[in-house]
Tab-separated table of C-alpha atoms in Angstrom:
chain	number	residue	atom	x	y	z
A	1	UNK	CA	15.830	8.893	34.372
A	2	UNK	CA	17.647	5.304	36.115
A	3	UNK	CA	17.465	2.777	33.842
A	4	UNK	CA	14.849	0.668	36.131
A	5	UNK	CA	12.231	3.341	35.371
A	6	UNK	CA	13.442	3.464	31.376
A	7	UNK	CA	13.409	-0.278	31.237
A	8	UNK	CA	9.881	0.124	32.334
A	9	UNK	CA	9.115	2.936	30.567
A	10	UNK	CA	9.900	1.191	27.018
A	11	UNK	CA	7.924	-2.045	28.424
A	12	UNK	CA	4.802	-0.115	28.819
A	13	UNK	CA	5.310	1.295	25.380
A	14	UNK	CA	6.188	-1.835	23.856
A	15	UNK	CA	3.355	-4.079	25.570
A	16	UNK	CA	0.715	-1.982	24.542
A	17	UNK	CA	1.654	-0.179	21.407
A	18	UNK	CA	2.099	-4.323	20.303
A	19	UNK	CA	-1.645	-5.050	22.099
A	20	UNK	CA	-3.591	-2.319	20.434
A	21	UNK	CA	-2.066	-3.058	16.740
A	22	UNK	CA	-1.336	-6.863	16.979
A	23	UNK	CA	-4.810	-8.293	16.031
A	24	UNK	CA	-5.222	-5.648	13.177
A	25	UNK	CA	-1.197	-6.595	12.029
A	26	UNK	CA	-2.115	-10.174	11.873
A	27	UNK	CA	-5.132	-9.755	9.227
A	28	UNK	CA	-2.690	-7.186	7.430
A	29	UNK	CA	-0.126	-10.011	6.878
A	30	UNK	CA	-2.426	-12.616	6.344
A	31	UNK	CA	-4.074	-10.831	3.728
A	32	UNK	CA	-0.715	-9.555	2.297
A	33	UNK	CA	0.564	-13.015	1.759
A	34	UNK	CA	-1.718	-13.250	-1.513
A	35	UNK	CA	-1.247	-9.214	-2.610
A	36	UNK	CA	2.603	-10.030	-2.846
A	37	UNK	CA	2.056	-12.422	-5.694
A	38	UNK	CA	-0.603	-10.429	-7.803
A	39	UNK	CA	1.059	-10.167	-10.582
A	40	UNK	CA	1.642	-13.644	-10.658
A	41	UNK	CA	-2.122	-14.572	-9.819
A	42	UNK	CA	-3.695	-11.919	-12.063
A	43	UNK	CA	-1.219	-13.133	-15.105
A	44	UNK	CA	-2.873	-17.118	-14.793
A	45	UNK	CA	-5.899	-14.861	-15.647
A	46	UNK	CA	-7.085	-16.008	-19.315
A	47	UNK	CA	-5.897	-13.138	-21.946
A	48	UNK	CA	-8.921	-11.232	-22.947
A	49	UNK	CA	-7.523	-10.155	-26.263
A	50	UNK	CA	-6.664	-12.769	-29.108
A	51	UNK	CA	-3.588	-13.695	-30.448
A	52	UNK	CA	-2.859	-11.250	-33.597
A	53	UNK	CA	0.177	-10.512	-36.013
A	54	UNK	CA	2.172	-8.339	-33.990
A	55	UNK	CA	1.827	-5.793	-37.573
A	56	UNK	CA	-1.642	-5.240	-36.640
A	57	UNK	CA	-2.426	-1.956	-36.744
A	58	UNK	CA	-4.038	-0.141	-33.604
A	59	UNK	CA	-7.440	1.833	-33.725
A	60	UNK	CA	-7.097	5.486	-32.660
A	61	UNK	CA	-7.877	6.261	-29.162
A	62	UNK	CA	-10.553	8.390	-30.378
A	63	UNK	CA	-12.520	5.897	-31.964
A	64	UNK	CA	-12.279	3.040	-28.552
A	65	UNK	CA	-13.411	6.055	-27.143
A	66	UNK	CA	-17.008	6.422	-28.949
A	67	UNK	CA	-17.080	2.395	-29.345
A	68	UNK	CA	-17.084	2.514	-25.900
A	69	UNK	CA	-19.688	5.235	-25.369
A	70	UNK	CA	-21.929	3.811	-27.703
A	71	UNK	CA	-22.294	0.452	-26.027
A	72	UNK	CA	-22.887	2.607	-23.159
A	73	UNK	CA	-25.126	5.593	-23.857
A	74	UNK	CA	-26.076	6.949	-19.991
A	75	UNK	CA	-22.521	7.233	-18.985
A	76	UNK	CA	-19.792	9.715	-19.096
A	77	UNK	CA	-16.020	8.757	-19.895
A	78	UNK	CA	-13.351	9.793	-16.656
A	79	UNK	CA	-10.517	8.230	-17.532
A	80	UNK	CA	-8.231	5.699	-20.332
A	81	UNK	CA	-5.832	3.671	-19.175
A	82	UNK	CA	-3.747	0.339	-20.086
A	83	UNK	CA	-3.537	-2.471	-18.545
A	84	UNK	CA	-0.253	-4.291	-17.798
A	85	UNK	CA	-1.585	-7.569	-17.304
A	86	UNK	CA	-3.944	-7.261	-20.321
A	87	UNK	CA	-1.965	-6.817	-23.556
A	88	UNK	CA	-3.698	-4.937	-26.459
A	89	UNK	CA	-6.413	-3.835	-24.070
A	90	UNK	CA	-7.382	-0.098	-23.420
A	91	UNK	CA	-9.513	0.233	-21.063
A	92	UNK	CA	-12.678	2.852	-19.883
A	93	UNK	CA	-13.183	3.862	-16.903
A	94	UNK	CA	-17.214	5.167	-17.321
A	95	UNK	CA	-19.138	6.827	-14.775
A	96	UNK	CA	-22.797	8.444	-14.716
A	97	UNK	CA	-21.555	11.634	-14.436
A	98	UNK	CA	-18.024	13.137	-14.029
A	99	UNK	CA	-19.085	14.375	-10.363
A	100	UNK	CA	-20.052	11.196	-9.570
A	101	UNK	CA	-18.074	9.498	-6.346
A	102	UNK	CA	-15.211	7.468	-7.093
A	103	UNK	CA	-16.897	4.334	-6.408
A	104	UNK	CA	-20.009	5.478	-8.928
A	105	UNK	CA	-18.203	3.296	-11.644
A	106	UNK	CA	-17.990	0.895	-14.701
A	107	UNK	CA	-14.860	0.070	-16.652
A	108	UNK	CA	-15.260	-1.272	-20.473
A	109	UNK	CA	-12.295	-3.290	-21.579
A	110	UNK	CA	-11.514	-3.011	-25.603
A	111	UNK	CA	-9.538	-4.478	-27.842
A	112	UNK	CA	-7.026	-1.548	-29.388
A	113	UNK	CA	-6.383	-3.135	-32.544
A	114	UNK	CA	-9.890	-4.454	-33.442
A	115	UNK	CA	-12.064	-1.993	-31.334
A	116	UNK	CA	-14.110	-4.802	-30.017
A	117	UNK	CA	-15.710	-4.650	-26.500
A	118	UNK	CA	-14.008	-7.397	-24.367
A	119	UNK	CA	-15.991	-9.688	-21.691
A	120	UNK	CA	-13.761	-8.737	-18.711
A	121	UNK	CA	-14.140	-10.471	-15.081
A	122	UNK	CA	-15.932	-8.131	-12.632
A	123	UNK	CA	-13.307	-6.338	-11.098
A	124	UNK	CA	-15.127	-5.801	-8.022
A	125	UNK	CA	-15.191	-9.701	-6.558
A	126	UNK	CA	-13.229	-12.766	-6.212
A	127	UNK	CA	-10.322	-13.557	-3.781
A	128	UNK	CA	-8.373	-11.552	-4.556
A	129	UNK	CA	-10.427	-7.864	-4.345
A	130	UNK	CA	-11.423	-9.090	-0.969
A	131	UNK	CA	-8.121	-9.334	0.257
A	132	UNK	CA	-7.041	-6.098	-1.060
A	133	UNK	CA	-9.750	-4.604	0.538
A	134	UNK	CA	-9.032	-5.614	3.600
A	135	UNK	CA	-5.471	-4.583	3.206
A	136	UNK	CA	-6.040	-1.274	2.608
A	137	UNK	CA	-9.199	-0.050	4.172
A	138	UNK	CA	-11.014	-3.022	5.469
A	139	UNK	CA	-14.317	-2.030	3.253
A	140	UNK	CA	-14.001	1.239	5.325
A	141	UNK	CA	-13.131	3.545	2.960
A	142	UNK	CA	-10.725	6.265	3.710
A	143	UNK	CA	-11.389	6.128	7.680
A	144	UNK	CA	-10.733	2.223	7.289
A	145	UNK	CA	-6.704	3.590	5.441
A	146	UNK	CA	-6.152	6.507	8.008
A	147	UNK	CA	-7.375	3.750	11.269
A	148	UNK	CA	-4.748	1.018	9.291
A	149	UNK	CA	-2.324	4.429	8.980
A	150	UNK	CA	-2.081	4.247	12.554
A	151	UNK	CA	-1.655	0.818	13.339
A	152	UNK	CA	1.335	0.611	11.397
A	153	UNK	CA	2.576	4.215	13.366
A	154	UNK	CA	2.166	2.055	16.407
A	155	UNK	CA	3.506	-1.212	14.598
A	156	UNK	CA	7.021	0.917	14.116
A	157	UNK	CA	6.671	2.383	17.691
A	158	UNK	CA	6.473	-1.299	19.174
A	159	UNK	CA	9.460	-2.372	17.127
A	160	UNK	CA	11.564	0.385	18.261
A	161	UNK	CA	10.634	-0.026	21.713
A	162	UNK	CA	11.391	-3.793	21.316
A	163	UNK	CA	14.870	-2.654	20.307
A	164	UNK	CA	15.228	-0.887	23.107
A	165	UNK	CA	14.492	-3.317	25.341
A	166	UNK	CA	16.416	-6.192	23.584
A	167	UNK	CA	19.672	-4.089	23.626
A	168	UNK	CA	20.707	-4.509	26.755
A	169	UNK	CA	19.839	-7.474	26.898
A	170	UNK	CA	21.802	-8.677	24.596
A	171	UNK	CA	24.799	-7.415	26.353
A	172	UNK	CA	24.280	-9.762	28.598
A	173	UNK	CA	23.916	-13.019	26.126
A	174	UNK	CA	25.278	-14.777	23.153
A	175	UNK	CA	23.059	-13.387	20.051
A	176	UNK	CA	20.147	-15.602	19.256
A	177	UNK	CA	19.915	-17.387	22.491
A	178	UNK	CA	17.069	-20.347	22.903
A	179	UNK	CA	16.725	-21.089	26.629
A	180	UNK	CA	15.496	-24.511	26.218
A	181	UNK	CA	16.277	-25.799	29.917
A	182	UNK	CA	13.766	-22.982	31.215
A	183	UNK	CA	10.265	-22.726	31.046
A	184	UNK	CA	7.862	-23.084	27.878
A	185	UNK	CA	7.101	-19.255	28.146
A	186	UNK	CA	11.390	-18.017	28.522
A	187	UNK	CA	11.621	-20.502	25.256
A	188	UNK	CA	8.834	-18.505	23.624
A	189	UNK	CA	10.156	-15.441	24.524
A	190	UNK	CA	13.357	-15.756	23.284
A	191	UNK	CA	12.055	-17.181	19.901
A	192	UNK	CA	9.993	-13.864	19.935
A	193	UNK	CA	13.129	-11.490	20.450
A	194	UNK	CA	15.084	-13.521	17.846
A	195	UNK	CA	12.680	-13.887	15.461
A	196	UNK	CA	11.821	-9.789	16.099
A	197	UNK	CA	15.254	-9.070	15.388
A	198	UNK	CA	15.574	-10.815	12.203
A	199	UNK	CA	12.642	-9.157	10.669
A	200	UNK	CA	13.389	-5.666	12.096
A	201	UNK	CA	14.525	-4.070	9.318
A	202	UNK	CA	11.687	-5.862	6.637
A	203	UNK	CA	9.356	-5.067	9.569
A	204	UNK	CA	10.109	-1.219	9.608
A	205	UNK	CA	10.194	-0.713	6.068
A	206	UNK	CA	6.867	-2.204	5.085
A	207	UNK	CA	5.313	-1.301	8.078
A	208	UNK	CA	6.618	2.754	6.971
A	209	UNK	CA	5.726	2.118	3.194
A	210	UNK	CA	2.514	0.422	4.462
A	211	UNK	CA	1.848	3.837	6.622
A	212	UNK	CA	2.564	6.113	3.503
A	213	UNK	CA	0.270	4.476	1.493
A	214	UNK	CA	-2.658	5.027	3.664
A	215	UNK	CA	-2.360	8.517	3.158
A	216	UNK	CA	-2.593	8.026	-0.692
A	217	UNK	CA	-5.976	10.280	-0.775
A	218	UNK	CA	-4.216	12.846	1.873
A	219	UNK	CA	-0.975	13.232	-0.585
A	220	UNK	CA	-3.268	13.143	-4.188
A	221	UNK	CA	-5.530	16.010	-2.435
A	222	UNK	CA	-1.876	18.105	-1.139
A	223	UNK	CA	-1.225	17.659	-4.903
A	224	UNK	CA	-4.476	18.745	-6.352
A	225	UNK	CA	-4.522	22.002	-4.646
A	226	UNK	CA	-0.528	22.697	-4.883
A	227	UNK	CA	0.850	21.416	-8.331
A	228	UNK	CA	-2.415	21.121	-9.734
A	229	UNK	CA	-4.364	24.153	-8.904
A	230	UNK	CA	-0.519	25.974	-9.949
A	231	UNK	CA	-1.003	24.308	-13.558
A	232	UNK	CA	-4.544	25.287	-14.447
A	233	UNK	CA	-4.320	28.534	-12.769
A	234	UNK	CA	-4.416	30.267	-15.960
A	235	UNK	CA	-7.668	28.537	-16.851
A	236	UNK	CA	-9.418	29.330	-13.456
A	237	UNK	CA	-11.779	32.341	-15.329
A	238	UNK	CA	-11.942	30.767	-19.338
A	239	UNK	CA	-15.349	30.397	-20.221
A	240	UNK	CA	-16.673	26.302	-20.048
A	241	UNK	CA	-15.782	23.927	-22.698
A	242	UNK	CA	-18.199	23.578	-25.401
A	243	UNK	CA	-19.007	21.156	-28.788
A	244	UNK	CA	-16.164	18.536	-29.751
A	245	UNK	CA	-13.439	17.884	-27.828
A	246	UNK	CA	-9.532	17.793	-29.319
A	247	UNK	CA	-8.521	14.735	-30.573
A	248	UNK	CA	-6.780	12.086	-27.512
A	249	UNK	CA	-4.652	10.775	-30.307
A	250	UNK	CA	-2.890	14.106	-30.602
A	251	UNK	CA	-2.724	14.963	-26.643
A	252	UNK	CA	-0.856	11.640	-26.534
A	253	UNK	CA	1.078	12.596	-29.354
A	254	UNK	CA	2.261	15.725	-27.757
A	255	UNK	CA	3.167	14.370	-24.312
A	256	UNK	CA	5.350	12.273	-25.975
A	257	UNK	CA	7.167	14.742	-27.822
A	258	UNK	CA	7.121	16.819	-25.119
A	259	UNK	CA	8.756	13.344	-22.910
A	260	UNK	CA	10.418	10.835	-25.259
A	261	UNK	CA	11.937	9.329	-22.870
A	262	UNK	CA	8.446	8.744	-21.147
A	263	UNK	CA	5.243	6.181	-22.419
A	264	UNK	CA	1.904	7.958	-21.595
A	265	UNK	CA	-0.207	5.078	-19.571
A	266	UNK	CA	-3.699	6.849	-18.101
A	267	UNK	CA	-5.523	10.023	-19.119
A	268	UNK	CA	-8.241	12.157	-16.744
A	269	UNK	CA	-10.785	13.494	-19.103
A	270	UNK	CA	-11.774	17.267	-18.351
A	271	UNK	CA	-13.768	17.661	-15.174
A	272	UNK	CA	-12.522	14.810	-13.417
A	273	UNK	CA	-10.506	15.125	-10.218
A	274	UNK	CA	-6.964	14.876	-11.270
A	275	UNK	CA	-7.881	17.321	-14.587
A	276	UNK	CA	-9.117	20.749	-15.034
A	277	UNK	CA	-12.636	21.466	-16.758
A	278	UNK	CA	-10.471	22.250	-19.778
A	279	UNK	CA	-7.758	20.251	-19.793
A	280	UNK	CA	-7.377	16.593	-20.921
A	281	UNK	CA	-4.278	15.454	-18.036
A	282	UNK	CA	-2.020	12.950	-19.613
A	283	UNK	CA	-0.175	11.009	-17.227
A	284	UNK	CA	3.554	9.380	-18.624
A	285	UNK	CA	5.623	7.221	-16.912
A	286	UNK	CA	9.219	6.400	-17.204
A	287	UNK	CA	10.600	3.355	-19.268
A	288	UNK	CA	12.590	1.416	-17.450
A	289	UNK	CA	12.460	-0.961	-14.301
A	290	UNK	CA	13.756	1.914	-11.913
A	291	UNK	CA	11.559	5.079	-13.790
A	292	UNK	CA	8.367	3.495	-14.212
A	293	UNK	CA	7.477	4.765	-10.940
A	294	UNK	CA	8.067	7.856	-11.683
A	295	UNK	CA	5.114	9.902	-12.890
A	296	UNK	CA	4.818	13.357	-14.758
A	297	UNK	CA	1.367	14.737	-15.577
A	298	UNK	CA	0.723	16.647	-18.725
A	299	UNK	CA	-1.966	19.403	-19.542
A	300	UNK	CA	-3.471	19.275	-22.421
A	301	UNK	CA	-6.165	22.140	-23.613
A	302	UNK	CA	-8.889	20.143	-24.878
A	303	UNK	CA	-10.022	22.449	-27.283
A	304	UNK	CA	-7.170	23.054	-29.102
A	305	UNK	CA	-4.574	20.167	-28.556
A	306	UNK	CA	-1.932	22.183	-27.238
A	307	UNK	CA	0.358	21.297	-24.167
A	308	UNK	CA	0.003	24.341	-21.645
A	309	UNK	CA	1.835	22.384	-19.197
A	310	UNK	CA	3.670	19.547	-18.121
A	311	UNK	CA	5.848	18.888	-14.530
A	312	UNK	CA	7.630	16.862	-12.187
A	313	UNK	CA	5.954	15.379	-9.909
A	314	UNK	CA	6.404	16.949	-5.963
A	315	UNK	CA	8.910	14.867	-4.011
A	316	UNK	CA	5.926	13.618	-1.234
A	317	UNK	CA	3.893	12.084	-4.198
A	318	UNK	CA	7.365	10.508	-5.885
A	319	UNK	CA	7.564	9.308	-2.100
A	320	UNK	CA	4.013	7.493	-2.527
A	321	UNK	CA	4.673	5.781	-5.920
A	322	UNK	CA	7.909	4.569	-4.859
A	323	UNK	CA	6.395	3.635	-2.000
A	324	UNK	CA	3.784	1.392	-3.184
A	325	UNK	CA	5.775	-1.340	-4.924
A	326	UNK	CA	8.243	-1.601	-2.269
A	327	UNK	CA	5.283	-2.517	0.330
A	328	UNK	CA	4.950	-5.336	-1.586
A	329	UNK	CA	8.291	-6.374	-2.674
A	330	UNK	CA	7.603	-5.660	-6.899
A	331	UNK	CA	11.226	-4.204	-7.528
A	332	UNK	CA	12.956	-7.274	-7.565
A	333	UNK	CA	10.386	-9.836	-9.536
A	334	UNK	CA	9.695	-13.220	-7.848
A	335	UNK	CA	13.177	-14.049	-5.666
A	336	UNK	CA	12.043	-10.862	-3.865
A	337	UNK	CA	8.763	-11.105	-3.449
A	338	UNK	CA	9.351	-15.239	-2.074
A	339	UNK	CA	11.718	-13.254	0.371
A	340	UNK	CA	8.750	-10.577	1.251
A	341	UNK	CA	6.297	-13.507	1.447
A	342	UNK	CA	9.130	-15.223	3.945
A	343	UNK	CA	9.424	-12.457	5.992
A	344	UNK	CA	5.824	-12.022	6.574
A	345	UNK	CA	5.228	-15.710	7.649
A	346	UNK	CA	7.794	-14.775	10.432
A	347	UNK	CA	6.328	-12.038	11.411
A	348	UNK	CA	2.951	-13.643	11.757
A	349	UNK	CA	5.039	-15.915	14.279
A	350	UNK	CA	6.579	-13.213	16.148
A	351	UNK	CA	2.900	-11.433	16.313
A	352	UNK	CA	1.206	-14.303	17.697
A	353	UNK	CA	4.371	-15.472	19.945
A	354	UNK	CA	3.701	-11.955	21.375
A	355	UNK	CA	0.113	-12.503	22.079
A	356	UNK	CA	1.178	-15.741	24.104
A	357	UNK	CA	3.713	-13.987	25.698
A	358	UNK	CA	1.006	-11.867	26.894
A	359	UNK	CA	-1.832	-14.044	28.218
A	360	UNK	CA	0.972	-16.036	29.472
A	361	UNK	CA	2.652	-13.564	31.713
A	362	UNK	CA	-1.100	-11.860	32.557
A	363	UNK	CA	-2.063	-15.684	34.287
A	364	UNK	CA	1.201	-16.157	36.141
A	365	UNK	CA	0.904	-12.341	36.945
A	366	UNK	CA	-2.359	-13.224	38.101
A	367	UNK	CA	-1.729	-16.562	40.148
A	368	UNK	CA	1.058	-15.266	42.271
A	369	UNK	CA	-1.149	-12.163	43.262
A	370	UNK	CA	-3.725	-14.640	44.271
A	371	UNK	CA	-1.194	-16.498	46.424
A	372	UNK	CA	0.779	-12.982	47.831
A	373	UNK	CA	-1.941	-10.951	48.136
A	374	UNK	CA	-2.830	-7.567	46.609
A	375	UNK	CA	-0.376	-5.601	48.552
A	376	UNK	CA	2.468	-7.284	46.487
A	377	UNK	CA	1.031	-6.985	42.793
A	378	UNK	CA	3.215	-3.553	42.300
A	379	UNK	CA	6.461	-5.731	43.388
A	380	UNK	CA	5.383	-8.558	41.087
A	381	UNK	CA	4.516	-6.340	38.122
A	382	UNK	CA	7.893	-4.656	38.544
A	383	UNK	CA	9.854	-8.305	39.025
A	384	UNK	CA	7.949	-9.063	35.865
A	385	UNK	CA	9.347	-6.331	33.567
A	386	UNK	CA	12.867	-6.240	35.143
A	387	UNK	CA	13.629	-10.229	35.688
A	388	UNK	CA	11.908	-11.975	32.892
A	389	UNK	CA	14.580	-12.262	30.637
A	390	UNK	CA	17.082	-13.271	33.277
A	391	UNK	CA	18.575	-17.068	33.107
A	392	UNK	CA	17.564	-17.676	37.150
A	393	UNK	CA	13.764	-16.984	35.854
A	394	UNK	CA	10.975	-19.170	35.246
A	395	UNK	CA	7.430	-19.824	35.816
């Protein structure tokens, strides 16, 4: 292929793999800007639980557990988890049945060293639940991830065709060049390029990470019926689970003997999605900055509080949790997230320099067919793609 027809080759990929994502792009940084802080905006949030000597003693897990079904009779318990933001909570995620849909749900924050019910905010409003609902599936649900999935694919397409466009270029010019004697659209353009180069490598990482975690229901179902299904395979024929179930306490107790170097964090009652119908599924997490990412699930058998099984995690779900945090900048605290937050300013800047860019070229595109006549538009649209970044152009 001569390098007139790849030059326009990777301009037709870049112009409209950039014009079919750019609009979607913007509302994903936009919205982003606030998700990078959250830890910092959930912890102004009020503490629910109140101050106590650090020697209190905590209630079993067994007991929060019928506190909390108590106060609510009709529903069924799914899952236990803590909350990092919320010291000395526990809380319950209830549902009205364990076959419910994941949305079918109602969490019950407790105190773990008094047993008290807490008055929690609604988790399901405010600021801050809109915007991650737009960020991740736009109130869509999973179509709304796997359409945002594919944005980013074509976010990372346009930024390598940008690449290879710029190259060359570049052999031509002094790095970061600003034609300022030219016209307002060449000093756009170049800010564009410059500004798309800086970013490049933020840019492809979050918009990969950002890609991977829209397939977060995709990789959690590969592991259900592949790790999972391996786990409580021996199971698959034992007659249902009947009368009182084993105590939580003592599956806790045994996935941490079983991982000492591991803190158990969440637990998936039996029935529920990420359990078996017999198994409680204790899920432990390392204990340090650069292993609490890492997850390893534990069986339980909920009848007779024995561990039948615990694993590594498969590398594609490792993938996902790792991926997560780094989306957002959370491995470095808050001089890496100002950096993420930095970098996405810029790239709302480059994303709406592009749109410009665009509209600009389409009306100049547009006037000089008007003054030519139609049989030239082919010539112009090729002069376009093949002269605009040299130093004799301008509008």
């Amino acid at each position: 292929m001569s390098t007139t027809k790849q030059v326009k080759t990777w301009f037709q990929i870049h112009k409209w793999t950039s014009l079919i994502c750019t609009a979607f792009l913007l509302m994903l940084c936009v919205t982003g800007l606030p998700l990078i802080f959250h830890e910092e905006i959930e912890g102004l949030e009020p503490r629910l639980a109140p101050t106590l000597p650090a020697s209190t003693p905590k209630v079993s897990l067994n007991k929060l557990v019928e506190t909390g079904l108590q106060a609510n009779p009709s529903k069924v318990i799914r899952f236990l988890y803590w909350d990092d933001h919320q010291p000395n909570t526990v809380t319950l995620s209830l549902s009205d049945s364990l076959t419910a849909p994941p949305t079918n749900f109602k969490t019950v924050i407790m105190d773990e060293r008094t047993g008290k019910v807490l008055e929690g905010p609604n988790d399901q409003e405010g600021f801050m639940y809109v915007m991650l609902q737009l960020h991740t599936d736009m109130f869509m649900g999973m179509g709304g991830k796997l359409f945002l999935g594919l944005m980013g694919m074509l976010f990372v397409l346009a930024i390598i065709s940008g690449l290879m466009l710029y190259g060359p270029i570049m052999k031509r010019f002094d790095f970061g060049m600003i034609r300022t004697e030219k016209s307002s659209r060449l000093k756009w353009l170049d800010l564009h390029n410059l500004l798309g180069v800086v970013t490049v490598a933020w840019a492809v990482v979050v918009g990969f990470t950002g890609v991977i975690n829209t397939l977060s229901e995709v990789v959690l179902g590969l592991w259900q019926v592949g790790q999972l299904a391996e786990m409580t395979a021996p199971y698959k024929n034992a007659a249902p689970l009947t009368g009182k179930l084993s105590s939580l306490d003592q599956a806790f107790e045994v996935t941490r003997r079983a991982a000492p170097e591991m803190e158990p964090y969440l637990v998936a009652y039996p029935g529920t999605m990420f359990s078996s119908k017999h198994h409680y599924a204790v899920f432990a997490k390392g204990k340090t900055p650069l292993t609490e990412r890492l997850i390893k699930p534990a069986l339980v058998d909920a009848k007779t509080g024995k561990l039948t099984d615990m694993r590594d995690m498969p590398w594609f779900v490792n993938a996902l949790f790792l991926s997560q945090p780094l989306h957002f900048g959370d491995y470095g605290g808050l001089p890496l997230k100002i950096i993420w937050a930095l970098f996405d300013l810029v790239t709302i800047v480059v994303l709406i320099s592009g749109l410009y860019l665009w509209f600009a070229r389409n009306k100049a595109t547009k006037a000089q067919i008007a003054r030519m006549g139609q049989s030239k538009a082919k010539q112009i649209e090729n002069a376009e793609i093949l002269t605009l970044n040299s130093p004799a152009t301008d509008d």
